[in-house]
mmCIF file of C-alpha atoms and ligand atoms in Angstrom:
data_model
loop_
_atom_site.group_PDB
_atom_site.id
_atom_site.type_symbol
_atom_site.label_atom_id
_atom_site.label_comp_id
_atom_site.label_asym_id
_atom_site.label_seq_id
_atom_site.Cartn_x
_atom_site.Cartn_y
_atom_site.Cartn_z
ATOM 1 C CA UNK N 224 -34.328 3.952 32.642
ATOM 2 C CA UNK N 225 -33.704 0.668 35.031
ATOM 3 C CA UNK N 226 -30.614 0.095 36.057
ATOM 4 C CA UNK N 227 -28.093 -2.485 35.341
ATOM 5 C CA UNK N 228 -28.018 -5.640 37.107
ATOM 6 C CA UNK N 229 -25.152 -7.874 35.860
ATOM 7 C CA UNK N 230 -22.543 -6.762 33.628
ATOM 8 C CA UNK N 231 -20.383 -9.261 32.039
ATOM 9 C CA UNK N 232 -17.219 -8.577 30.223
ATOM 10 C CA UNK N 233 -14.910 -10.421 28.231
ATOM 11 C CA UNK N 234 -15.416 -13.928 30.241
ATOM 12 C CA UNK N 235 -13.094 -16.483 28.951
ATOM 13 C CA UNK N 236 -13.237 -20.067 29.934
ATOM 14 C CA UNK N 237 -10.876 -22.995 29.756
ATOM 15 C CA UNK N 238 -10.824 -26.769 29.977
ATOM 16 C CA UNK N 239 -7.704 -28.942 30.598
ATOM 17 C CA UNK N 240 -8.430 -32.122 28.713
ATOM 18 C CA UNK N 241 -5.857 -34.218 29.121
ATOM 19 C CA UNK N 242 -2.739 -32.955 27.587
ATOM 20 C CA UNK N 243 -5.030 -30.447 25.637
ATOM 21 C CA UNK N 244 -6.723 -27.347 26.509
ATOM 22 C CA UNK N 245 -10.126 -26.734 25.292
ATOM 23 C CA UNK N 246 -11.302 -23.067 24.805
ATOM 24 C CA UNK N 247 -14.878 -23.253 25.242
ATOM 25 C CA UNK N 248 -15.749 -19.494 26.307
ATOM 26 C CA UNK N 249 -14.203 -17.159 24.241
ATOM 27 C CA UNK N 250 -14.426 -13.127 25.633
ATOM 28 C CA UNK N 251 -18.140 -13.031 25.770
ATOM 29 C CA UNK N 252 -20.073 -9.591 26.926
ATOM 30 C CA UNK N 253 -23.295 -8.961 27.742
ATOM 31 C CA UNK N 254 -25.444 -6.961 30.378
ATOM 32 C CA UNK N 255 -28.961 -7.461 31.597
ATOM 33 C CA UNK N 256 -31.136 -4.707 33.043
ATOM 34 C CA UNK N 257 -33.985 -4.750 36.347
ATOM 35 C CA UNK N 258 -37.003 -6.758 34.884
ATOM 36 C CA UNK N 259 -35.583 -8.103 31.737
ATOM 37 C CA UNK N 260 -35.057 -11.113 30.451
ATOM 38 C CA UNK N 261 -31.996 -12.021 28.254
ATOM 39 C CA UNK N 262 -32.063 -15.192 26.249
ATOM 40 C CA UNK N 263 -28.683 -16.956 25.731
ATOM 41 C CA UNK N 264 -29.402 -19.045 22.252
ATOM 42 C CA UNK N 265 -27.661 -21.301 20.749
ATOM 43 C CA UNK N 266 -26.671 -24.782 19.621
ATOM 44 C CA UNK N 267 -25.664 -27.496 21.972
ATOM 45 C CA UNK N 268 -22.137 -26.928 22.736
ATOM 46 C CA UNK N 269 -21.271 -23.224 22.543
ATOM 47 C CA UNK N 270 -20.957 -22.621 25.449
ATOM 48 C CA UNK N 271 -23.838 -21.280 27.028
ATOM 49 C CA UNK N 272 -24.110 -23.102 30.366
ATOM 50 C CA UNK N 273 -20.040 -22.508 30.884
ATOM 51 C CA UNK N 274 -20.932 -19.060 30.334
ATOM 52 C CA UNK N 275 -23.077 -19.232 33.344
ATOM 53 C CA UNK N 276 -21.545 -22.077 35.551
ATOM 54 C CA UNK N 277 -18.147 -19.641 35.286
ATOM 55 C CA UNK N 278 -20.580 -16.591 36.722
ATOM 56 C CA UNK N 279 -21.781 -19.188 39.611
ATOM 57 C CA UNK N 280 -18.503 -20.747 40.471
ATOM 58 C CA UNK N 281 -19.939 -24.113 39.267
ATOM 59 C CA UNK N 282 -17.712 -25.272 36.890
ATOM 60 C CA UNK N 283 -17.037 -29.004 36.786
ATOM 61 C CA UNK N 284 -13.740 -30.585 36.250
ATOM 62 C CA UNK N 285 -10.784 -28.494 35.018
ATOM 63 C CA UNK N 286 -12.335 -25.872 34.484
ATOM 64 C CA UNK N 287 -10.989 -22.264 34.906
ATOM 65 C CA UNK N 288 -11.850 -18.905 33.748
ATOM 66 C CA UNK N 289 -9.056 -17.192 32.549
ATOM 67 C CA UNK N 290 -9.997 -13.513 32.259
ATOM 68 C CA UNK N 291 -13.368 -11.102 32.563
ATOM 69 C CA UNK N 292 -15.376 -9.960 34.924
ATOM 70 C CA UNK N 293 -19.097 -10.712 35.941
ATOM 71 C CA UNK N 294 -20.349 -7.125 37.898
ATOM 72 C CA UNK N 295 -23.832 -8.214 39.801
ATOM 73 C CA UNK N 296 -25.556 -4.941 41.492
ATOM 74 C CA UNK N 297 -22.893 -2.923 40.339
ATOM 75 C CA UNK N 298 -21.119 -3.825 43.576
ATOM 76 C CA UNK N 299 -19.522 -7.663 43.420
ATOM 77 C CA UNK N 300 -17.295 -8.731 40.606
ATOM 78 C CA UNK N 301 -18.843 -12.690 41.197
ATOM 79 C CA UNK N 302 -15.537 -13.738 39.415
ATOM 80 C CA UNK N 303 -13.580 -12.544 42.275
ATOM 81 C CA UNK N 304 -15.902 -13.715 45.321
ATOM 82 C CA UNK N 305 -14.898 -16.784 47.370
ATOM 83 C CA UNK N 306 -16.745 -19.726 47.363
ATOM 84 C CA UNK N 307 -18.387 -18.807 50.655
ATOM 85 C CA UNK N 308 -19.208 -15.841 49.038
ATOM 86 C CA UNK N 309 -20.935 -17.248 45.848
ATOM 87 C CA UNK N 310 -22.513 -19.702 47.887
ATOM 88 C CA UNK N 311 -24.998 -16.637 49.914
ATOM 89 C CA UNK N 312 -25.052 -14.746 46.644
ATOM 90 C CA UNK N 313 -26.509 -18.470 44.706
ATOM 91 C CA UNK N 314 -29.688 -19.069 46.185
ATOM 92 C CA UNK N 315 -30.538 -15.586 47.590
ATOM 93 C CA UNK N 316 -30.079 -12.612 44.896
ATOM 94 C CA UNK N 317 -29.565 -15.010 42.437
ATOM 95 C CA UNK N 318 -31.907 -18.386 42.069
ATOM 96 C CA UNK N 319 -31.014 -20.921 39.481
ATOM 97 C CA UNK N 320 -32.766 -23.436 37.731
ATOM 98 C CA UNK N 321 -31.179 -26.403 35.123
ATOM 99 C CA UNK N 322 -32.619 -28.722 32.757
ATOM 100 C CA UNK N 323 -32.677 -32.164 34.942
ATOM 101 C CA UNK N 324 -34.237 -31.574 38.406
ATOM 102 C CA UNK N 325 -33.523 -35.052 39.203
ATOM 103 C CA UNK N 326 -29.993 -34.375 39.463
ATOM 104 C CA UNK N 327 -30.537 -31.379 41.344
ATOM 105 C CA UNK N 328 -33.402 -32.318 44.156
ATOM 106 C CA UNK N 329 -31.816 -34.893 46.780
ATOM 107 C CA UNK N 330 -33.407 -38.278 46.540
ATOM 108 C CA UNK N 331 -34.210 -38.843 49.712
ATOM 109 C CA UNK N 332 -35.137 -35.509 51.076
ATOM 110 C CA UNK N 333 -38.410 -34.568 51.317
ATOM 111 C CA UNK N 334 -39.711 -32.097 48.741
ATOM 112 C CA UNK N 335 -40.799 -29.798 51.561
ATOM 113 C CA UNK N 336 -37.681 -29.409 53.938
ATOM 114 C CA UNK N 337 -35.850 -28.768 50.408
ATOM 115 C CA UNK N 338 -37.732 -25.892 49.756
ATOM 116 C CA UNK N 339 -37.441 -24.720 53.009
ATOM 117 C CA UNK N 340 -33.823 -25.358 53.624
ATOM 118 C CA UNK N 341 -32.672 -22.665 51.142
ATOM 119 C CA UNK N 342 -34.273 -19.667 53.168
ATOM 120 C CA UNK N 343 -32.863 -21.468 56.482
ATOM 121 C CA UNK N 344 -29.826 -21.205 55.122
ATOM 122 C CA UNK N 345 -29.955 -17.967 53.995
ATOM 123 C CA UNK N 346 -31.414 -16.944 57.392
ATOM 124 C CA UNK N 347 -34.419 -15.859 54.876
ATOM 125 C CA UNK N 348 -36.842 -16.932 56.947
ATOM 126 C CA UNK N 349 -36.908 -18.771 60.893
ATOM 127 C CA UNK N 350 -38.216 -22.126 61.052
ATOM 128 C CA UNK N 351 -42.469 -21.115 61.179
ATOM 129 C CA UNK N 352 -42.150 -18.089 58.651
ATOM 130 C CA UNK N 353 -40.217 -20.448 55.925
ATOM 131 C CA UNK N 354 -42.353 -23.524 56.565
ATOM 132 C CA UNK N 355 -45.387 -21.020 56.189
ATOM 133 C CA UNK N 356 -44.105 -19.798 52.974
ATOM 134 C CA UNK N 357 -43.146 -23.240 51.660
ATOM 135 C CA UNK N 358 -46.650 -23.933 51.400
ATOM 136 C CA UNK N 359 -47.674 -20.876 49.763
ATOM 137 C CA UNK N 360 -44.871 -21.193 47.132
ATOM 138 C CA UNK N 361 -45.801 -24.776 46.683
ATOM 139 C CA UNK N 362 -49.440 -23.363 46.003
ATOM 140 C CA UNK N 363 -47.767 -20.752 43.764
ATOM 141 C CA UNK N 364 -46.339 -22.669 41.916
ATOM 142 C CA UNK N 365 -48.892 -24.863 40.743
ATOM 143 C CA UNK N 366 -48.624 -28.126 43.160
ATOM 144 C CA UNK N 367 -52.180 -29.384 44.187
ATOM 145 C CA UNK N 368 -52.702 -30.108 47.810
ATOM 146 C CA UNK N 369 -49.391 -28.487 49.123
ATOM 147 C CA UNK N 370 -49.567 -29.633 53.145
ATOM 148 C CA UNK N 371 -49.882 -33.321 52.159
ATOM 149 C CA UNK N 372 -47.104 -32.585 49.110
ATOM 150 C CA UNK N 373 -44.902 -31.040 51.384
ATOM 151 C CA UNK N 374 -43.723 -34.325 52.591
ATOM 152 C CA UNK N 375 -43.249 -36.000 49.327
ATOM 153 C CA UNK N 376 -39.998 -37.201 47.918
ATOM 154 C CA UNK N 377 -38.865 -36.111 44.496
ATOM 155 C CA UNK N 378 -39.684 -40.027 42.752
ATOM 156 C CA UNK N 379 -43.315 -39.701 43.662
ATOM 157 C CA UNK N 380 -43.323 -36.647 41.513
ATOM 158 C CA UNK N 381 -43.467 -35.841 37.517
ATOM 159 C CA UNK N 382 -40.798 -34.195 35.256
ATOM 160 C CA UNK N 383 -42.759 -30.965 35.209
ATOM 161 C CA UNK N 384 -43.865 -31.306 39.329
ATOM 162 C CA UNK N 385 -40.129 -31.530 40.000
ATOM 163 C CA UNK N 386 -39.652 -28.475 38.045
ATOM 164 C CA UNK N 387 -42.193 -26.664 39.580
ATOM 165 C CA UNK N 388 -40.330 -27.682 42.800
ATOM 166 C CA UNK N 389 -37.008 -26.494 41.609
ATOM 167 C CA UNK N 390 -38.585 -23.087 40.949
ATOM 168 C CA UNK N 391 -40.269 -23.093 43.870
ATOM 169 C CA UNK N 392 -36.500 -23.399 45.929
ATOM 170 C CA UNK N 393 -34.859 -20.989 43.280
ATOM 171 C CA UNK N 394 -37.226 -17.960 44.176
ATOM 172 C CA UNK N 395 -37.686 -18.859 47.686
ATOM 173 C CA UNK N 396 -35.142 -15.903 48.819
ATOM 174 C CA UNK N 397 -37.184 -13.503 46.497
ATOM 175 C CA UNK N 398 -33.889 -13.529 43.934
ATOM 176 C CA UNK N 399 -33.516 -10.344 42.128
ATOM 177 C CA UNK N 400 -31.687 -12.514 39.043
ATOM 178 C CA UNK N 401 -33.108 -15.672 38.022
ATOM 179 C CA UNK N 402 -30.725 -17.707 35.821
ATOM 180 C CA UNK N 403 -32.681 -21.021 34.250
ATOM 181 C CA UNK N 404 -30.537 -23.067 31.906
ATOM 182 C CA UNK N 405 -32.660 -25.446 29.762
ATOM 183 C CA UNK N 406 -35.508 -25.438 32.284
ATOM 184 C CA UNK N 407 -37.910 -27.229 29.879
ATOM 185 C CA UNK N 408 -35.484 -29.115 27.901
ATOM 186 C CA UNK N 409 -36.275 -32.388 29.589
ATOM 187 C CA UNK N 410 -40.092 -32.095 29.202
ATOM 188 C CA UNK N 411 -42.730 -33.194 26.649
ATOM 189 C CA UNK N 412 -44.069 -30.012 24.687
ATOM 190 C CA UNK N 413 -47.731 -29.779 26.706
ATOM 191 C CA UNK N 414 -45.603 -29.614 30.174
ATOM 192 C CA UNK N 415 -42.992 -27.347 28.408
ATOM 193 C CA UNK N 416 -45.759 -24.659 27.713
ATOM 194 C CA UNK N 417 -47.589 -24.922 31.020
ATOM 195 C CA UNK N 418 -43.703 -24.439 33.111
ATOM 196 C CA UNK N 419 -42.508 -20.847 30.873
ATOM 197 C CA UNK N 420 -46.265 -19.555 31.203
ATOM 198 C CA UNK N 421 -45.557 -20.190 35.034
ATOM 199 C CA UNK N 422 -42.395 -19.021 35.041
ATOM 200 C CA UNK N 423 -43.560 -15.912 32.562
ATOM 201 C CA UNK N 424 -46.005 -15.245 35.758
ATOM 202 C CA UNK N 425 -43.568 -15.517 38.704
ATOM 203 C CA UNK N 426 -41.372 -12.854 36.471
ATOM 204 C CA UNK N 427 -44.051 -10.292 36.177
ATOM 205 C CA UNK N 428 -45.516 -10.361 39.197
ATOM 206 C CA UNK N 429 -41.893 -10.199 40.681
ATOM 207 C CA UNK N 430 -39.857 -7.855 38.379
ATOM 208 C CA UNK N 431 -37.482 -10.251 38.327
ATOM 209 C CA UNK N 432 -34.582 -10.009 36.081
ATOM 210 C CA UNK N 433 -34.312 -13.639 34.071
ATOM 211 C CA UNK N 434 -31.316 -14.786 31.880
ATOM 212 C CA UNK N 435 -32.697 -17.894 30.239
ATOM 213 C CA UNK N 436 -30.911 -20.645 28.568
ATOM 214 C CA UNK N 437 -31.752 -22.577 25.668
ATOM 215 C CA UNK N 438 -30.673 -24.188 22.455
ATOM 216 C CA UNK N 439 -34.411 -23.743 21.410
ATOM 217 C CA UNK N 440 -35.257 -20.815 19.278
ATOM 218 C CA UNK N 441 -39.155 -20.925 20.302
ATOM 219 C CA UNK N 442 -38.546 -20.958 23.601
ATOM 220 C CA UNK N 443 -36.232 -17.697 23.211
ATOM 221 C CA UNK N 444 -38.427 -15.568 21.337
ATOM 222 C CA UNK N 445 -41.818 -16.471 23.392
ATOM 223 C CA UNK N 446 -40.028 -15.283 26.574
ATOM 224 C CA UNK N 447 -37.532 -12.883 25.999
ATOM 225 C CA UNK N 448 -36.892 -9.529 25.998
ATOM 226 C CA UNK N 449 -33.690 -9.283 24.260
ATOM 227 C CA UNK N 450 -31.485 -12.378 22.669
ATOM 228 C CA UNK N 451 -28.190 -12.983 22.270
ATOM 229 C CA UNK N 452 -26.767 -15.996 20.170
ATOM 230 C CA UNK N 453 -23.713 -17.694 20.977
ATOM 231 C CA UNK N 454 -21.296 -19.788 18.573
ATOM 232 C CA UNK N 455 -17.950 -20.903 19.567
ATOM 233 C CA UNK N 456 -18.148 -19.783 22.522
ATOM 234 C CA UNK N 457 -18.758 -15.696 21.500
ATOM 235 C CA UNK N 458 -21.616 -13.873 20.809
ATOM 236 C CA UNK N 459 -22.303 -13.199 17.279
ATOM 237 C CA UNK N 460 -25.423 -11.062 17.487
ATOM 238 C CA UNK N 461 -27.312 -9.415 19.821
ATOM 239 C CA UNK N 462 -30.648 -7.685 19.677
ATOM 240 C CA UNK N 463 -34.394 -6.978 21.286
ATOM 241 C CA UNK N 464 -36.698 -9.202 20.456
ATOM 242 C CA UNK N 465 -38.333 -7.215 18.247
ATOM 243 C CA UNK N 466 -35.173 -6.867 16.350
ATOM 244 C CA UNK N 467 -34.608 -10.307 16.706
ATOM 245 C CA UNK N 468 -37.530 -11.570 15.006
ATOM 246 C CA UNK N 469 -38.100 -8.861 11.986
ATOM 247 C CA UNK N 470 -34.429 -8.337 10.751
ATOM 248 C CA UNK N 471 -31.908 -10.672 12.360
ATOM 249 C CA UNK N 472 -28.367 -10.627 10.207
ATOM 250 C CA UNK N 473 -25.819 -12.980 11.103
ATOM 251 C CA UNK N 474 -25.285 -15.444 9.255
ATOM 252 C CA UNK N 475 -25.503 -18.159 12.257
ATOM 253 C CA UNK N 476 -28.817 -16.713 13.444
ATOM 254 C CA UNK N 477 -30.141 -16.664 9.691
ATOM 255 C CA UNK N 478 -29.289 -20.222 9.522
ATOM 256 C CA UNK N 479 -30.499 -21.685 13.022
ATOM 257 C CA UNK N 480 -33.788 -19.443 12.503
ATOM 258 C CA UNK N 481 -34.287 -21.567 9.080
ATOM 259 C CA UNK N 482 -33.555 -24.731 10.442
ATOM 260 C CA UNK N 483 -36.882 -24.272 12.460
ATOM 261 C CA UNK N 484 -40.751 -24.033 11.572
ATOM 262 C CA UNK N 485 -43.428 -22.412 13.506
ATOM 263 C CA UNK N 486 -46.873 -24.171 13.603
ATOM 264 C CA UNK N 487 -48.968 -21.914 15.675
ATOM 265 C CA UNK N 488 -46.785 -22.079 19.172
ATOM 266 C CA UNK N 489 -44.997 -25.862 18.293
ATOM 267 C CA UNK N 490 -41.715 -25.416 16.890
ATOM 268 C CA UNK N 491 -40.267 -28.400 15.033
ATOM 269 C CA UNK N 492 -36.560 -29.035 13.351
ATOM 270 C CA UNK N 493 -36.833 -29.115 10.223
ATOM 271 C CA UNK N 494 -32.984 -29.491 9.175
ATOM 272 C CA UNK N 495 -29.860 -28.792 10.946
ATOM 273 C CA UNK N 496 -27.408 -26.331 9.631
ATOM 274 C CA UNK N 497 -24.755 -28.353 7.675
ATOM 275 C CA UNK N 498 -21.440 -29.612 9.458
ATOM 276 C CA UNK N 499 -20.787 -29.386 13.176
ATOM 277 C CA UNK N 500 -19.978 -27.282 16.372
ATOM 278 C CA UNK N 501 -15.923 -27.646 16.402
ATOM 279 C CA UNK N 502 -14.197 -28.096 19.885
ATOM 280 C CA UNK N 503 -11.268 -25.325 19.747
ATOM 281 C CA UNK N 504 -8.306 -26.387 21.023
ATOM 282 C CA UNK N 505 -6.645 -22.709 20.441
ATOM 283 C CA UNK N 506 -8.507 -19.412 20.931
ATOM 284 C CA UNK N 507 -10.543 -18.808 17.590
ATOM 285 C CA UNK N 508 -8.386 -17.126 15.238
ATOM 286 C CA UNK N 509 -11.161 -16.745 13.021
ATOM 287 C CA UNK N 510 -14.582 -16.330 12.575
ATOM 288 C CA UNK N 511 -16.127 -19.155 14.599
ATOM 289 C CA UNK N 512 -18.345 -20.070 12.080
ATOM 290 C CA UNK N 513 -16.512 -19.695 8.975
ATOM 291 C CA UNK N 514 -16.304 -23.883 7.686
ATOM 292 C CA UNK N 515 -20.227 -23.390 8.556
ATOM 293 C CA UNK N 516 -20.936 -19.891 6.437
ATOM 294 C CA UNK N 517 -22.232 -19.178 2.770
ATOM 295 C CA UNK N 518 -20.962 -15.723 3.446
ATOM 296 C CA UNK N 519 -17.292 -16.740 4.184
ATOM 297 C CA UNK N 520 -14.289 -15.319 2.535
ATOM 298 C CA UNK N 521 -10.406 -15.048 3.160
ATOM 299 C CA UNK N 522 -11.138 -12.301 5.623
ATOM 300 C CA UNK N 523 -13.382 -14.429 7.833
ATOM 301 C CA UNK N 524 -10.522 -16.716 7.738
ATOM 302 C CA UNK N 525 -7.674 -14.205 8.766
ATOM 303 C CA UNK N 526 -9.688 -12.262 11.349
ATOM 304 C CA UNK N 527 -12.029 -12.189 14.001
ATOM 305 C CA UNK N 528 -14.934 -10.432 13.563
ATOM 306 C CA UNK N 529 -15.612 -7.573 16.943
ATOM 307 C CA UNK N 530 -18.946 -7.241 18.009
ATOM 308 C CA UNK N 531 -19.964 -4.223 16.678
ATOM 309 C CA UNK N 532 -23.159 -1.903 17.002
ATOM 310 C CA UNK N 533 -24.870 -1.904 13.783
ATOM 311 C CA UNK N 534 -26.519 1.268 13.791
ATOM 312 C CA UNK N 535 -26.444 3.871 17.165
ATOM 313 C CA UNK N 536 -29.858 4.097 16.773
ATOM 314 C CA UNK N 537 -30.673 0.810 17.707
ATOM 315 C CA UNK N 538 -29.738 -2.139 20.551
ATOM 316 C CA UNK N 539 -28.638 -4.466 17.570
ATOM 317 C CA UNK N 540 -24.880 -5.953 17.553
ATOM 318 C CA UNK N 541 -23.336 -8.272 15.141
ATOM 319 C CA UNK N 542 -19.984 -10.232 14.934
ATOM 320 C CA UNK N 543 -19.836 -10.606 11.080
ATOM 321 C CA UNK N 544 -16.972 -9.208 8.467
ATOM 322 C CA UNK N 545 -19.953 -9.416 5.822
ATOM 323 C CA UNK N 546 -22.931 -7.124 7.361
ATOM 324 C CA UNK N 547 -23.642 -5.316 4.323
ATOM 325 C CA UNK N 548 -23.124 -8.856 1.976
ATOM 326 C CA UNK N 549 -25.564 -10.391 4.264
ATOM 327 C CA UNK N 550 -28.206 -7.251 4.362
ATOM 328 C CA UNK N 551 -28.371 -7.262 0.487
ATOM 329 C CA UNK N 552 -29.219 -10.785 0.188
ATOM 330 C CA UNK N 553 -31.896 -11.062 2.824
ATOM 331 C CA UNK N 554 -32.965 -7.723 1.328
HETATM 332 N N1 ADP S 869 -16.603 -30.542 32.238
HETATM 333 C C1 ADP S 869 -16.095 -30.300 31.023
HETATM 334 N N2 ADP S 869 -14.872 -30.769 30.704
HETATM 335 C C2 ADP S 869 -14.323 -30.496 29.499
HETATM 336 N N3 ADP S 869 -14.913 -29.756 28.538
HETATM 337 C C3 ADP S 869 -16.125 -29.270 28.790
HETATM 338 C C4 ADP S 869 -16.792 -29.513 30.050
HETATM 339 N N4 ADP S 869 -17.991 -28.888 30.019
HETATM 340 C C5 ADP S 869 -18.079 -28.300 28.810
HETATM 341 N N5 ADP S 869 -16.961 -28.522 28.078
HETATM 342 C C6 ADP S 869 -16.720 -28.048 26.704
HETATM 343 O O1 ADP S 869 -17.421 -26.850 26.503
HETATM 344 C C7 ADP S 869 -18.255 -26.939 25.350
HETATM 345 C C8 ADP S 869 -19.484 -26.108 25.578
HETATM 346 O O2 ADP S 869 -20.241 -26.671 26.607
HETATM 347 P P1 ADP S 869 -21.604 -26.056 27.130
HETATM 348 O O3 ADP S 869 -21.405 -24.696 27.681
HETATM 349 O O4 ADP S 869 -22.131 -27.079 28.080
HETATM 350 O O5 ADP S 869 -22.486 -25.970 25.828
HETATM 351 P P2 ADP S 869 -24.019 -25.580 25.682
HETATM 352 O O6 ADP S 869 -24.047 -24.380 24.805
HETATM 353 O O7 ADP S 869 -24.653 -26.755 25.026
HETATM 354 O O8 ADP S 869 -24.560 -25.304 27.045
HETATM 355 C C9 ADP S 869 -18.497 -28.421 25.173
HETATM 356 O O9 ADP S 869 -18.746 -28.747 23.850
HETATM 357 C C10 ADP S 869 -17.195 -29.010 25.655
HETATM 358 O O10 ADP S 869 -16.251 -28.997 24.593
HETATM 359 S S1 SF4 S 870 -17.491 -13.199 9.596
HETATM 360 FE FE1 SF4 S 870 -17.493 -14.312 7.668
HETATM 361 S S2 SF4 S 870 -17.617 -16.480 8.254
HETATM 362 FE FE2 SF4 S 870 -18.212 -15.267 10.006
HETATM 363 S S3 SF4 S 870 -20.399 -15.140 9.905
HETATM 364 FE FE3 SF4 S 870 -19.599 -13.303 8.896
HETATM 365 S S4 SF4 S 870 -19.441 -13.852 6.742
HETATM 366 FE FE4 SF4 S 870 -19.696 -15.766 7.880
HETATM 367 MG MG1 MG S 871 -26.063 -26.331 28.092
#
């Protein structure tokens, strides 16, 4: 059995807005083993990238989490750590790759030294040894030519180049967690493809652990190990892929996984699910999705569903007052 990298419990995040508070993580929980990858799905706004900017210390503006902890090697809460602290955690054990690389590269630093200034910092590598391995991670990661790339700036590059360059600098350190929040969300679907096979590559040949990001339901279940889908800022189900695919039963993953259509690997939006993502303004006092839910009643209304083990025989949690409602219809 591998062990357990990160354990997260209960993580609740907070926006001040003005005069009003915006709850946009709500007590989510989830853990991620040595070598697997987790997918976070789930529509745009609910909360997924909070749930990892509040892990990496990155959260913009007012943000603040407000309870839970976030246990990485079973030895660092990374809630608790300074920002010094974060700072040689980010970019060492844990390498991190978003959706725009533009807005993550510097402008007017050449693609090389950016590569290599990670594992200087990090005292990875001296000087020699992490220009040496700039190149070869330049080469691993799929960039033609890499001594004459190496000096490059990130404008005389692609979307998917600068992508390969971001995940070039996130595994630099040799990262035992590699957290990737949209990584493909910016690119056309041919480019999209060719960066998950690479990153599908670096993972196996690494054992990396991955926790992947992404409001897109294809990309989840081509390169995932286990999924978890958010709403409202909680999880409301959880399962192995496997599990995922064959007999998924909330209501919220039943209707995102219809609002989709698989032709051969493309995956196209066919409708969305009716009404909208609400901003809360309290802590849900219901189910998240009730206005949204065919299966709602008065109890959905009154309480909040746990997330609760469907059977102990199998990896497969659900946050739904209707389980057995919902298992009859899809039969
Ligand atoms: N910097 C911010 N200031 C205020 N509210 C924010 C901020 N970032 C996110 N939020 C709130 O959190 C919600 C969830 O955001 P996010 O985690 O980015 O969603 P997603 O699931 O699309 O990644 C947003 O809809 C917004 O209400
Ligand atoms: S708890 Fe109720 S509203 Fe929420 S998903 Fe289940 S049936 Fe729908
Ligand atoms: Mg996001």
């Amino acid at each position: 059995m591998t062990q357990e990298l990160l354990r997260v419990t209960d993580l609740k995040t907070e926006f001040q807005r003005g005069d009003e508070k915006v709850y946009t993580v709500n007590g989510v929980s989830f853990s991620l083993r040595e070598g697997e990858t987790l997918g976070i799905v789930g529509e745009s706004g609910s909360g997924k990238s909070v749930t990892v900017h509040s892990m990496l210390g990155l959260l913009q503006g007012a943000g603040k989490v407000s309870s839970g902890q976030a246990i990485f090697q079973n030895r660092v809460d990374l809630l608790q750590l300074r920002r010094k602290q974060l700072e040689d955690i980010r970019g060492r054990d844990i390498g991190v790759i978003f959706q725009d690389p533009m807005t993550s590269l510097n402008p007017t630093m050449r693609i090389g030294n950016q590569i290599m200034e990670g594992m200087l910092t990090h005292q990875y590598a001296s000087r020699k040894k992490a220009f040496e391995r700039t190149l070869d991670l330049l080469h691993e990661v799929g960039i033609p030519e890499p001594k004459a790339r190496f000096r490059n700036f990130p404008f005389e590059f692609s979307g998917g180049m600068r992508q390969r360059v971001m995940i070039a600098m996130a595994i630099a350190c040799e990262p035992q967690l590699l957290i990737a929040d949209e990584p493909t969300t910016a690119l056309d679907v041919t480019v999209q493809m060719q960066i998950l096979a690479l990153m599908q590559k670096l993972k196996q040949d690494r054992k990396m652990s991955v926790l992947m990001i992404t409001h897109d339901f294809g990309v989840a279940t081509n390169f995932c190990d286990r999924i978890l889908v958010m709403y409202g800022g909680k999880v409301m189900e959880a399962a192995s892929l496997d599990t995922f695919i064959r007999r998924p039963l909330h209501p919220y993953t039943i209707a995102l996984k219809s609002s989709i259509i698989e032709v051969g690997d493309r995956h196209k939006k066919l409708q969305a699910i009716p009404g909208m993502a609400k901003v809360w303004n309290a802590p849900p006092h219901h189910c998240p999705f009730y206005e949204r839910c065919t299966f709602a009643t008065q109890q959905c209304l009154k309480e909040v569903p746990e997330l609760t083990q469907v059977d102990d025989q199998e990896d497969h949690w659900l946050a739904c007052h209707h389980v057995e409602e919902v298992l009859k219809s899809v039969g």
